[in-house]
Structures are given as structure tokens and as C-alpha cells.
Coordinates of C-alpha atoms and ligand atoms in Angstrom, one line a residue:
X1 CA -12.8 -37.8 -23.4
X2 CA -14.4 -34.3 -24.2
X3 CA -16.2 -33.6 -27.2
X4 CA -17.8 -30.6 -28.6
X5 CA -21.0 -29.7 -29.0
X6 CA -22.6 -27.2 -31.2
X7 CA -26.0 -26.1 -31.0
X8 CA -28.6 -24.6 -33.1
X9 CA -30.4 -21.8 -30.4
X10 CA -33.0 -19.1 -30.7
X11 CA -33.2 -15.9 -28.4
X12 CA -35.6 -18.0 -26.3
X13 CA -32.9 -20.8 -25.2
X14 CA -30.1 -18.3 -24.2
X15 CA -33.1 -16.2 -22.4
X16 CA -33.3 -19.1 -20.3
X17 CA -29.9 -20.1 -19.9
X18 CA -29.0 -16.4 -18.7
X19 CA -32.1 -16.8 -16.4
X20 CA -31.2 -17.5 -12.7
X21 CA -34.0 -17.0 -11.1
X22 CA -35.8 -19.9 -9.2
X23 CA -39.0 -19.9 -11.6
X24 CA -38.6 -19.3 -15.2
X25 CA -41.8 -18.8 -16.9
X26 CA -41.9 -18.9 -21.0
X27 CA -45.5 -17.7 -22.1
X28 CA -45.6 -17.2 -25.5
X29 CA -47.7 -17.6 -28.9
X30 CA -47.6 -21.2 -31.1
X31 CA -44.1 -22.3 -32.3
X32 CA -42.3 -19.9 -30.6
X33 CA -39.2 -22.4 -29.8
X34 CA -40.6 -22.7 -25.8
X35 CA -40.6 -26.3 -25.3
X36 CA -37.6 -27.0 -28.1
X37 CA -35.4 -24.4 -26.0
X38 CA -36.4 -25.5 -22.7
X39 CA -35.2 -29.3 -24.0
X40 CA -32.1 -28.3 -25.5
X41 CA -31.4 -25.7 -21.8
X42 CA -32.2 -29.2 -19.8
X43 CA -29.7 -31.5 -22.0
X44 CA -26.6 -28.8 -21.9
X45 CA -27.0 -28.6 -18.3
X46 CA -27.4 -32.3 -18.2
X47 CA -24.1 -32.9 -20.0
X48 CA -22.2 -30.0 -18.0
X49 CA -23.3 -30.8 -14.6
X50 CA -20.2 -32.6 -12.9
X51 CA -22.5 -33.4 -9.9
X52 CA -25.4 -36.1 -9.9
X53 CA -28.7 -34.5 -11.2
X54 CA -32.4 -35.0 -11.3
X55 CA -34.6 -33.3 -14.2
X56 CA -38.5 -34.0 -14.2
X57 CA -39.8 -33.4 -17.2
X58 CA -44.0 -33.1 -16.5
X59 CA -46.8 -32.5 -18.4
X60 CA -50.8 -33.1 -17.4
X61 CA -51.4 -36.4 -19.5
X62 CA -49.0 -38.8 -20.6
X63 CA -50.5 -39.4 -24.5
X64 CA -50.0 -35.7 -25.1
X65 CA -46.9 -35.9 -23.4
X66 CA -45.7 -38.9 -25.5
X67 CA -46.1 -37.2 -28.8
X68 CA -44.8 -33.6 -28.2
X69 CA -42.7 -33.4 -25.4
X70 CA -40.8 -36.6 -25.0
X71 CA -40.8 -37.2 -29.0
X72 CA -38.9 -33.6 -29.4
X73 CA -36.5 -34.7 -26.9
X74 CA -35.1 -37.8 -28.5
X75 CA -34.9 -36.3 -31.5
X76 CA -32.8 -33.6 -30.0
X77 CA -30.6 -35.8 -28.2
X78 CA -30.4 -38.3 -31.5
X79 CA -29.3 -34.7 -33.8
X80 CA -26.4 -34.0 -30.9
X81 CA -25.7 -37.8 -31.8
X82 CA -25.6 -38.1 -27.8
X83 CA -28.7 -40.9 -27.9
X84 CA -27.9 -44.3 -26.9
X85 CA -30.5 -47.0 -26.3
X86 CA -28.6 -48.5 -23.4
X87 CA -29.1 -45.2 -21.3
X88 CA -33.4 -45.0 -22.1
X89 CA -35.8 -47.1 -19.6
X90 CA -38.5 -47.1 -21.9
X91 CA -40.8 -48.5 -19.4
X92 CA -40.0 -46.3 -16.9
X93 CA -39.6 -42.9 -19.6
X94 CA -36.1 -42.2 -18.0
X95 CA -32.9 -41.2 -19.8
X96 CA -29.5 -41.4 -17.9
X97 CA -27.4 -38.4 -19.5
X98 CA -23.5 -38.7 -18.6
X99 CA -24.5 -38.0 -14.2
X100 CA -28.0 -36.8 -14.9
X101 CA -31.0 -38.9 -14.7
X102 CA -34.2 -37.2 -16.4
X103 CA -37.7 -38.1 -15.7
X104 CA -40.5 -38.0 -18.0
X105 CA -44.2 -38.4 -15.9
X106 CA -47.5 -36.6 -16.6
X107 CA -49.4 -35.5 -13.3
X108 CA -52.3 -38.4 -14.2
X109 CA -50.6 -40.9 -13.6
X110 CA -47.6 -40.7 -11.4
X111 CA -48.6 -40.0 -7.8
X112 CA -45.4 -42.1 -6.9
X113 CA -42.5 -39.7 -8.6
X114 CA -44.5 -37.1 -7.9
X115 CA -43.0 -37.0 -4.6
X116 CA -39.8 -37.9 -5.2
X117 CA -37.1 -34.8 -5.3
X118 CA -35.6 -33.5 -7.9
X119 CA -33.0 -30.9 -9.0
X120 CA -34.8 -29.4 -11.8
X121 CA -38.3 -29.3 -13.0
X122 CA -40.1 -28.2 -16.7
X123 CA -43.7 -28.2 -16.2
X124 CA -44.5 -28.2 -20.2
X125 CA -48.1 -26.8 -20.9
X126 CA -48.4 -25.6 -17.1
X127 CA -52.0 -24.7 -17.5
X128 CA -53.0 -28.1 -17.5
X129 CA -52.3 -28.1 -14.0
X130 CA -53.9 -27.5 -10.7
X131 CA -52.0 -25.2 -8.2
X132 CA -52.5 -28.2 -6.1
X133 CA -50.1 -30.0 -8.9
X134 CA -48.1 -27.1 -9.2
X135 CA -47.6 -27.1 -5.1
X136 CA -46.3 -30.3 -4.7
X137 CA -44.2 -30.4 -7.6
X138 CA -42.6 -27.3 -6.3
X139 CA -41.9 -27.6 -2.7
X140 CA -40.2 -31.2 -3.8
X141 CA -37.9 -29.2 -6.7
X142 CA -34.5 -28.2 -5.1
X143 CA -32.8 -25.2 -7.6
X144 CA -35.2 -24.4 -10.7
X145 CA -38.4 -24.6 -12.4
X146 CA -39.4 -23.5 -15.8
X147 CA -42.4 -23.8 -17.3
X148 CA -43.6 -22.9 -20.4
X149 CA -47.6 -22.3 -21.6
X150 CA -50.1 -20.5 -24.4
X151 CA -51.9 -17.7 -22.7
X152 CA -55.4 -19.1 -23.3
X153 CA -56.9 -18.8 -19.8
X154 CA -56.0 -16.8 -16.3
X155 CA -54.8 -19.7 -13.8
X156 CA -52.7 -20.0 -11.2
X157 CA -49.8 -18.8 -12.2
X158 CA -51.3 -15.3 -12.8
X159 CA -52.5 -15.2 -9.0
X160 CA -49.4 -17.0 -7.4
X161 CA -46.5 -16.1 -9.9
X162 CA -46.4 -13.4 -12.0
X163 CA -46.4 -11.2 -9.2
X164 CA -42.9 -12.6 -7.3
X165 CA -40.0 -10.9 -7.7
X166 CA -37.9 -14.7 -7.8
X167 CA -39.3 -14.9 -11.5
X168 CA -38.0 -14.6 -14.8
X169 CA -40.5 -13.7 -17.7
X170 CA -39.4 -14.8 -21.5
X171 CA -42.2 -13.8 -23.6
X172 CA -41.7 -15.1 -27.3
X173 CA -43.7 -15.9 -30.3
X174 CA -43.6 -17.4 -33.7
X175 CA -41.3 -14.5 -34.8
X176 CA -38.6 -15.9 -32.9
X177 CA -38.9 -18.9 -34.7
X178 CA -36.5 -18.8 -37.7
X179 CA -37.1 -22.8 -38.2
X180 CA -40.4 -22.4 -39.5
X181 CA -41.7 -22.9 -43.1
X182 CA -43.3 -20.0 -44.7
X183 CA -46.9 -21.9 -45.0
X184 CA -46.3 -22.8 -41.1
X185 CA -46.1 -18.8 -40.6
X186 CA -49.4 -18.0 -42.9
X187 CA -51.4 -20.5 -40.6
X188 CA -50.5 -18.9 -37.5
X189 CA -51.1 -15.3 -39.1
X190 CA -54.3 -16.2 -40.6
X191 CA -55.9 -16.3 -37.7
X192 CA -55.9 -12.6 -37.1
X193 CA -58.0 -12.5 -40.0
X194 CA -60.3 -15.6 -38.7
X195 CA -60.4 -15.2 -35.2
X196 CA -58.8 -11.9 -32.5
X197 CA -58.8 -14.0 -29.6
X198 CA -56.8 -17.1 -31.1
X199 CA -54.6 -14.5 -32.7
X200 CA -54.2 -13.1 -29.7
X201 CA -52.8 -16.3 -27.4
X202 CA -51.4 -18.3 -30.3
X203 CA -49.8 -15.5 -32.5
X204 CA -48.8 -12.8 -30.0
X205 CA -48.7 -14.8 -27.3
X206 CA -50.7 -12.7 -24.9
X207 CA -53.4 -13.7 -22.3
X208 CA -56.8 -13.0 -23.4
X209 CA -58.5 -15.8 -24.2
X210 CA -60.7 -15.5 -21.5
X211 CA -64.2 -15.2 -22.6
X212 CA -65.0 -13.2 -19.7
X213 CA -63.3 -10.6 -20.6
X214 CA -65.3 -6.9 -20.3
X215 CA -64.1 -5.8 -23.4
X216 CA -63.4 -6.5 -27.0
X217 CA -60.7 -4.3 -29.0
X218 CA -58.5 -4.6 -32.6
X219 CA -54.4 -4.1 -32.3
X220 CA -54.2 -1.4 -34.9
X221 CA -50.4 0.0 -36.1
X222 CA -51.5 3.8 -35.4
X223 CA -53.8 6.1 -35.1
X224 CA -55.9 7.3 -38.3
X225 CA -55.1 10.7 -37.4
X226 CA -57.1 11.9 -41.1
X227 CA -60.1 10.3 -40.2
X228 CA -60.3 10.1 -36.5
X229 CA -60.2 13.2 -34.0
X230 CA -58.8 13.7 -30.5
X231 CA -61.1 13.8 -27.6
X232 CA -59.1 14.2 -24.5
X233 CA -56.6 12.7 -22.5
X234 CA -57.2 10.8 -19.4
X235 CA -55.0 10.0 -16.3
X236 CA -55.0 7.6 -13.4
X237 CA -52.7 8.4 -11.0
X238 CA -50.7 5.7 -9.2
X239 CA -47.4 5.8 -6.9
X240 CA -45.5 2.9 -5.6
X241 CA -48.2 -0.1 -5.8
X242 CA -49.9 1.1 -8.9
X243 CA -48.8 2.6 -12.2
X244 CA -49.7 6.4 -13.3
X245 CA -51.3 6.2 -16.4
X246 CA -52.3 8.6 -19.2
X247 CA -54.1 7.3 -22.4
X248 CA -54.8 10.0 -25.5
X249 CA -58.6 8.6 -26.8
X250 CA -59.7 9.4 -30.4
X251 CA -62.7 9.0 -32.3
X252 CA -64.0 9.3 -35.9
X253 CA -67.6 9.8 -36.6
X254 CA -68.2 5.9 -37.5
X255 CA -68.6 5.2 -33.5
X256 CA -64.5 3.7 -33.5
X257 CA -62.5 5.0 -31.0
X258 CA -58.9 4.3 -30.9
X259 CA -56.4 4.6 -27.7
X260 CA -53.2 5.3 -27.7
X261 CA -51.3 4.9 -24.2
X262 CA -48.3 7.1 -23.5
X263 CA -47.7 7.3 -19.5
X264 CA -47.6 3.8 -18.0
X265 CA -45.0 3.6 -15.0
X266 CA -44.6 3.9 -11.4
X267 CA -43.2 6.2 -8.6
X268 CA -43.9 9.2 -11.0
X269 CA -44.0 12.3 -8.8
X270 CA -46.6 15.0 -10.1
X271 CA -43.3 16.7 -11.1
X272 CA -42.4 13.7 -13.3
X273 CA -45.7 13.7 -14.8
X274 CA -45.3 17.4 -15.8
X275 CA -42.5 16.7 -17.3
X276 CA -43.5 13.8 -19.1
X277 CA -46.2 16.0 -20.4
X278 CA -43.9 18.4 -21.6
X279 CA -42.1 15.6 -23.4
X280 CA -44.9 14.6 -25.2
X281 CA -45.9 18.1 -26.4
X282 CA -48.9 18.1 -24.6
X283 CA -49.6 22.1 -24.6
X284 CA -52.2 23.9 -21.8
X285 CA -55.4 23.6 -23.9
X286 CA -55.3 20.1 -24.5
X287 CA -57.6 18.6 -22.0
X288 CA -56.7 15.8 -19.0
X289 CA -59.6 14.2 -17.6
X290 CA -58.1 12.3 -14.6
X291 CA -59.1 10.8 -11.6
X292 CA -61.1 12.9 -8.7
X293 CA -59.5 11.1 -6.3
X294 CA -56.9 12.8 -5.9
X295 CA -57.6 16.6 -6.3
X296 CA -53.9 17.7 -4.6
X297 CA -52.1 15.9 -7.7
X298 CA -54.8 17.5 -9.9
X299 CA -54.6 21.1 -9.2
X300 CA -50.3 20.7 -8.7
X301 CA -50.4 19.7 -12.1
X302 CA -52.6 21.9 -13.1
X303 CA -50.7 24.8 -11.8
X304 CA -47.7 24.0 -13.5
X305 CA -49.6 25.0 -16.6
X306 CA -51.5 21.9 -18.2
X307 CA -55.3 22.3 -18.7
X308 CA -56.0 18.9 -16.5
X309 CA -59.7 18.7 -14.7
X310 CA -61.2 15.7 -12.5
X311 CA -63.4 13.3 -13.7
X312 CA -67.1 13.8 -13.0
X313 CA -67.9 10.0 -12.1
X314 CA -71.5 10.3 -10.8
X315 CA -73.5 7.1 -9.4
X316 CA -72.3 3.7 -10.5
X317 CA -69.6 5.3 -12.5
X318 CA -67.4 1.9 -13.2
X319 CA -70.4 0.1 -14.9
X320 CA -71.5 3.2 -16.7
X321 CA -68.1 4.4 -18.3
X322 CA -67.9 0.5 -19.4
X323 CA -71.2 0.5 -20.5
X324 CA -70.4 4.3 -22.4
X325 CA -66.8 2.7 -23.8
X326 CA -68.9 -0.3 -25.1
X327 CA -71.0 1.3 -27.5
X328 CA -68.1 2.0 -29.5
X329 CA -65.7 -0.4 -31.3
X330 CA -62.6 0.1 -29.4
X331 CA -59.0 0.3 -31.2
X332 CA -55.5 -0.1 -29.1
X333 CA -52.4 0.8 -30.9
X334 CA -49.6 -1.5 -30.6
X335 CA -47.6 0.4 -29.0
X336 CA -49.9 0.0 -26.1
X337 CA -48.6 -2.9 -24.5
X338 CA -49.5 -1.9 -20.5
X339 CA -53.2 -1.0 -22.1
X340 CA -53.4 -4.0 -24.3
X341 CA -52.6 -6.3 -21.5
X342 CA -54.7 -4.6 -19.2
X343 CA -57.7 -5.3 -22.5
X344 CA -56.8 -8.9 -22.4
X345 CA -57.0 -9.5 -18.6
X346 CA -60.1 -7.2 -17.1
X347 CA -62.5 -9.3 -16.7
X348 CA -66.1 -9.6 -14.9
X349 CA -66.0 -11.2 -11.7
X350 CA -67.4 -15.2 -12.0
X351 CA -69.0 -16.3 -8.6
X352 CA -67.9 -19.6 -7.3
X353 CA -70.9 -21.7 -9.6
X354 CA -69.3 -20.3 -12.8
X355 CA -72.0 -17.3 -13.1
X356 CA -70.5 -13.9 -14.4
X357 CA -71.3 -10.7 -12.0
X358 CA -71.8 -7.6 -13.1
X359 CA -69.2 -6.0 -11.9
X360 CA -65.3 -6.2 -13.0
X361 CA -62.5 -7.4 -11.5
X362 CA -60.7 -4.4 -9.5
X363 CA -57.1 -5.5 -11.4
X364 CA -56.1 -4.6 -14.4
X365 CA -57.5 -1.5 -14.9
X366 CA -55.0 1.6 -14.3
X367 CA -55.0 2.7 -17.9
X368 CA -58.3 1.2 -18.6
X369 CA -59.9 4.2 -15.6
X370 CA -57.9 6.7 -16.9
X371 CA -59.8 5.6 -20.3
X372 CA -62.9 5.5 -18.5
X373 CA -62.6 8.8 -17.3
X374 CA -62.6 10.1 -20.5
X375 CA -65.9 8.0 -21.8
X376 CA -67.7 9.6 -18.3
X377 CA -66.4 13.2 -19.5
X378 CA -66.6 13.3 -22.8
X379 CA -68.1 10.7 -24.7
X380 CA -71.3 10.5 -23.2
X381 CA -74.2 9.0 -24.6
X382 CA -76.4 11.0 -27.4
X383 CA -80.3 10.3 -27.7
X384 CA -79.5 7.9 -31.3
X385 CA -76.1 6.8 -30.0
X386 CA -74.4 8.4 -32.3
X387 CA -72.3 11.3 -32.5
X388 CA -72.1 14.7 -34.7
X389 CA -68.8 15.8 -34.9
X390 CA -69.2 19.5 -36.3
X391 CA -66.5 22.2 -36.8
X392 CA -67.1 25.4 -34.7
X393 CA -65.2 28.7 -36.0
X394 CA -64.7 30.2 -32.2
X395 CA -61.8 28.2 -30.2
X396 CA -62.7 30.6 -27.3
X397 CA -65.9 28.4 -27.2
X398 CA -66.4 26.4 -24.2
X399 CA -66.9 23.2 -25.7
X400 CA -64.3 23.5 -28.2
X401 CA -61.7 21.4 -28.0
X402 CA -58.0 21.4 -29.2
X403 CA -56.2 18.6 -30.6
X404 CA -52.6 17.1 -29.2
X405 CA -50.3 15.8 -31.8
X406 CA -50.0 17.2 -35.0
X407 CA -52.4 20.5 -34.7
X408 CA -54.4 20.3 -38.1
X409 CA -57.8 22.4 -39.3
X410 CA -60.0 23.8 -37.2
X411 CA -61.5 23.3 -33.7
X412 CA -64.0 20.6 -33.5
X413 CA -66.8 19.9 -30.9
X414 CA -68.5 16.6 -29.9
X415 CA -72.3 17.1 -29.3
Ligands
ADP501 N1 -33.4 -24.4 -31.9 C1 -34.2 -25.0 -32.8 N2 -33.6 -25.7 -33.8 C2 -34.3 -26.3 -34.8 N3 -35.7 -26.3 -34.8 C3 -36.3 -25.7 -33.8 C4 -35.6 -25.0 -32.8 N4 -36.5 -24.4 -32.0 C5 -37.7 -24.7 -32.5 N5 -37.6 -25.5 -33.6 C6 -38.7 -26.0 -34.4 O1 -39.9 -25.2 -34.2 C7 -40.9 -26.0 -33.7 C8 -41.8 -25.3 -32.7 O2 -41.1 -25.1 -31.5 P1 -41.7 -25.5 -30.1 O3 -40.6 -25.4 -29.1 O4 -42.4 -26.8 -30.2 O5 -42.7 -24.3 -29.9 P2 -43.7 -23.9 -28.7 O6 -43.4 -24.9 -27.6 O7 -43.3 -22.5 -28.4 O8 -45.1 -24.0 -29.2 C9 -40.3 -27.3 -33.2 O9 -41.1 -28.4 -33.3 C10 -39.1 -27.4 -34.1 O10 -39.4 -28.0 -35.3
MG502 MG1 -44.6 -26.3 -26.7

């Protein structure tokens, strides 16, 4: 007998159902329909497969499992009206579904299934667990594993995951909810109001909760282009590992500066970049500071007509363009999203007892040098800290500079 089934999805389910990669990894803010898609995925295949399957269903503990995973199950299955008491071992927290038998166990305690196969895996809240966990739950899982998690903390996904090209990525967040109420969607946007870094992992669903983070920065919609000025561009160069980057840095005279990224990719050619620059508008007096690395790139570029210099690093250069960039209250449009994510990952380096170094992380940083570059160059420290920002008449000046984007008034020089 065949019946039909009609199903209430959101953008996240059919992201996963198209997804056929091994690992399927949902990271996303609070309530953005992870776990309820990843269910409702698991039960369709359950119900299609003609073949005998396994599903594991795991989270860390089994009390939080109980009332958010496993409870959002049932009541998905009872809504399809495909629930029936004689198929649910409530002792052992196993639901036979037409061929496929899915398995409910929390890492705590189930050292026994644990090591039994299975077809397919859902590792809800994956951050709860140890890449020992993950380990063993993987090399015993036969075709897929999804997971789903809030970006609160770097763990081992970031290190053994993100990086593989046998993944799949679905990034959601509570705007891909339509099932929520409208006081459900005022309490998750409160909070970037009340707090950045909640906002940040439970509303837009990006990592940076990490408290060990080098830097602190405000999402802003644009640039206040009648208040703030343009100081320069800056430009890390990458190839085939690393990205190219090129970030335009602004400042007003209230010690804000706001960033703006506009080159982000790789295998960019210094040809490509050229161009690129011509795309943006970027004329020959706007300056580049980029990286002194690589001088060849620099003065190719530089020949094809744009007003691009190295960066003077001097001694201890990482630390001190931090420590230059940190004296002001740093903005990141939200257009920025390499930039921002590169924000919400650098971090200082923690030594094995949990003490924090004072020195970054290399990673995560291709736009944030190019930015660096630019707080070495030009926004260097004054004797109060602060900085005049006074309009010169003659642009043939040395220290003048121009502005990129909309020219407007006059020429203005930081001093
Ligand atoms: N397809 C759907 N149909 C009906 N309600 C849904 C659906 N997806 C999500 N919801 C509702 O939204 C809530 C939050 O979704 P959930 O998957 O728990 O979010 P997340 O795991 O991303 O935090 C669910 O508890 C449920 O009430
Ligand atoms: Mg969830």
C-alpha cells in the first residue's frame, strides 16, 4: 500500500537532501530549522529506503538529548501520522521505521552502540564531542554523516573538517525559520543590542565566540562615508593556497575605523588584480599599502598604473600593527564576510595549560594583514593617541591623500 506524504520543509532540509557528500555540516545561529530538518531528512530517507537501514541519532548526554532531539522526532513522526507505539523500544530509544531501524544514544553512556555500524549518523550539537567521539563514530558510519552545531567555540571540526573537500557546508540562521513567532524573533535579535558575541553565534550563526579572540569589531550596514574618511587600501597577496586580499580602511576623527573588504579570492594573477582594480574604480592616486613580500607583484602592479607601495613592517610588526589596529574601535561592513570570519576566528595562541601567548595564531589572517598593513603605514600612533584630521589645499603635497569611492571636498591629511 503506498501513501503520500506531504511535508512542511525550509531551504535548510532540501540543502541537505541535495547534499551528497559524505559529511554534511549544518552550522548555524538559534532556531534556524538544523536539527528539525536534519529529523525530517532522516525519516524521508527512512521511509524511501527499500534496503535495510541503520540511522544513529547521537548527542553528548542523554537528558539533553531526551528533551530536544528525541522529543522533536516523535512529534515529527506523530504530525506525518507515521508513529506507532508497537515500532518504539522505549527502553532501548529505538524506532523501527518501515526497513529502517533508528538509534537514539548520547556518547555518555553508550560505549556498547557505539561500536556497532551503522548506515547513517546525525551527531546533533557536535561540539559536545571529543574528536576522539567523533573518530569512532565515524570510521563505524558506512555512507553519511551530518551534523549540526552553534558556532560558540573552535573544535575539532574546524581543524579536521572544514578544510576537506568531501564536505558540504549549509550555513542557516533564524531567518530561515518562517515557523517562528514574532516575540521568538525579538529574543534572538535582542541580543545584538545586549551582547556582540551571542549575536554573533546564536543570531548570525558565525564562529566567534571564542574569548580569545585578538580582536573585537561591530557588523555595520556601510560605511559612514559623511563622517568617516578613506585612509588607504591594503593588499595581501595570495595564489593557490591562500586568498589575495584587498581591504579599503576608513576612519573618522572619533578613533572608529571601519573596513570594507572588496578582493577576497584565489589564483588571482597580478593581471587579475589589475583588473579587479579597474572594476572597482580604484584610480592611480589612491594609495595600496600591500605586502613587502612580494616586491615582483608590487612593482607589476604598479606599472600597470595603480599607485600601490610595500608595507614598511619594521621590528615585531604582527604584534605592533595589532596593537596600532586596537587603539581604535574597529567596524566591518557586512558585506565583509571573508574579513568578518577571518574577525571571528584569529585568535592568540593558548599554550597547552590554557595560558594565552602573545602572539596570534598564523590562520585567519589574509585580509586581516592586508588591514594591518595599512595600520603599520598609515595609522600610526600620535603622542595623545589621537588623530587630527585637517584639510590641506595643495593635493601635490606628499602627505595628501585622495579618496576612492565617491570623490568629495578636498584633500585631507592624517597627522
Ligand atoms: N519544517 C518545519 N516545520 C515546522 N516547524 C519547524 C520546521 N523547522 C523548524 N521548525 C520549528 O522551529 C524550531 C527551531 O528549529 P530547530 O531545528 O530546533 O532549530 P536549530 O536546531 O537550528 O536550533 C523547531 O522547534 C520547530 O518548532
Ligand atoms: Mg538544534
Amino acid at each position: 500500500m503506498s501513501r503520500e506524504l506531504t511535508i512542511q520543509a525550509t531551504t535548510v532540509f532540501e540543502k541537505n537532501w541535495d547534499a551528497k557528500t559524505r559529511f554534511v555540516v549544518n552550522i548555524g545561529g538559534s532556531r534556524s530549522t538544523k536539527t528539525y530538518s536534519i529529523l525530517q531528512f532522516l525519516i524521508v530517507k527512512a521511509i524511501e529506503s527499500t534496503e535495510p537501514l541503520t540511522i544513529s541519532v547521537v548527542r553528548k548526554s542523554f537528558p539533553s538529548m531526551r528533551i530536544t532531539v528525541l522529543r522533536d522526532f516523535f512529534e515529527i513522526l506523530k504530525s506525518y501520522d507515521l508513529y506507532n507505539v508497537e515500532n518504539h523500544n522505549k527502553s532501548e530509544n529505538t524506532y523501527q521505521l518501515n526497513n529502517t531501524l533508528i538509534e537514539f544514544f548520547s556518547i555518555d553512556d553508550a560505549m556498547k552502540r557505539r561500536g556497532s555500524k551503522r548506515n547513517i549518523l546525525f551527531i546533533n550539537e557536535a561540539n559536545e564531542l571529543t574528536y576522539e567521539d567523533f573518530f569512532q563514530l565515524n570510521i563505524r558510519t558506512e555512507d553519511q554523516i551530518f551534523l549540526d552545531f552553534n558556532p560558540s567555540e573552535i573544535f575539532w571540526y574546524n581543524d579536521h573538517l572544514q578544510h576537506r573537500d568531501d564536505v558540504t557546508t549549509i550555513h542557516s540562521t533564524y531567518k530561515d525559520n518562517p515557523f517562528l513567532s514574532y516575540e521568538q524573533i525579538k529574543e534572538i535579535e535582542r541580543l545584538e543590542q545586549t551582547d556582540l558575541q551571542y549575536w554573533k553565534i546564536y543570531g548570525l550563526g558565525q564562529f566567534g565566540g571564542s574569548f580569545n579572540t585578538v580582536f573585537t569589531y561591530v557588523p555595520v550596514d556601510t560605511i559612514p562615508t559623511n563622517t568617516a574618511k578613506p585612509v588607504a587600501l591594503g593588499m595581501d597577496f595570495g595564489y593557490s593556497q591562500d586568498p589575495t586580499s584587498l581591504v579599503e580602511v576608513w576612519i573618522d576623527n572619533e578613533n572608529n575605523i571601519y573596513l570594507n573588504e572588496l578582493i577576497y579570492d584565489k589564483d588571482l594573477t597580478n593581471q587579475d588584480i589589475a583588473n579587479k582594480l579597474s572594476e572597482y574604480g580604484i584610480d592611480r592616486y589612491t594609495e595600496i599599502i600591500a605586502d613587502s613580500a612580494e616586491p615582483k607583484s608590487i612593482e607589476e602592479i604598479r606599472r600597470m598604473g595603480f599607485n600601490i607601495k610595500p608595507a614598511v613592517k619594521g621590528p615585531d610588526s604582527i604584534l605592533n600593527g595589532i596593537d596600532i589596529l586596537k587603539r581604535h574601535k574597529i567596524h566591518v561592513t557586512k558585506e565583509s564576510t571573508n574579513l568578518l570570519k577571518e574577525f571571528s576566528m584569529y585568535k592568540w595562541i593558548t599554550d597547552k595549560n590554557g595560558n594565552t601567548l602573545n602572539k596570534p595564531v598564523d590562520m585567519y589572517n589574509h585580509a586581516i594583514d592586508a588591514v594591518r598593513y595599512v595600520a603599520l603605514n598609515k595609522l600610526r600612533k600620535s603622542n595623545e593617541g589621537k588623530y587630527n584630521i585637517s584639510i590641506v589645499g595643495n593635493s601635490k603635497m606628499n602627505s595628501a591623500r585622495t579618496f576612492f569611492g565617491k570623490p568629495s571636498g578636498g584633500i585631507y591629511a592624517i597627522r
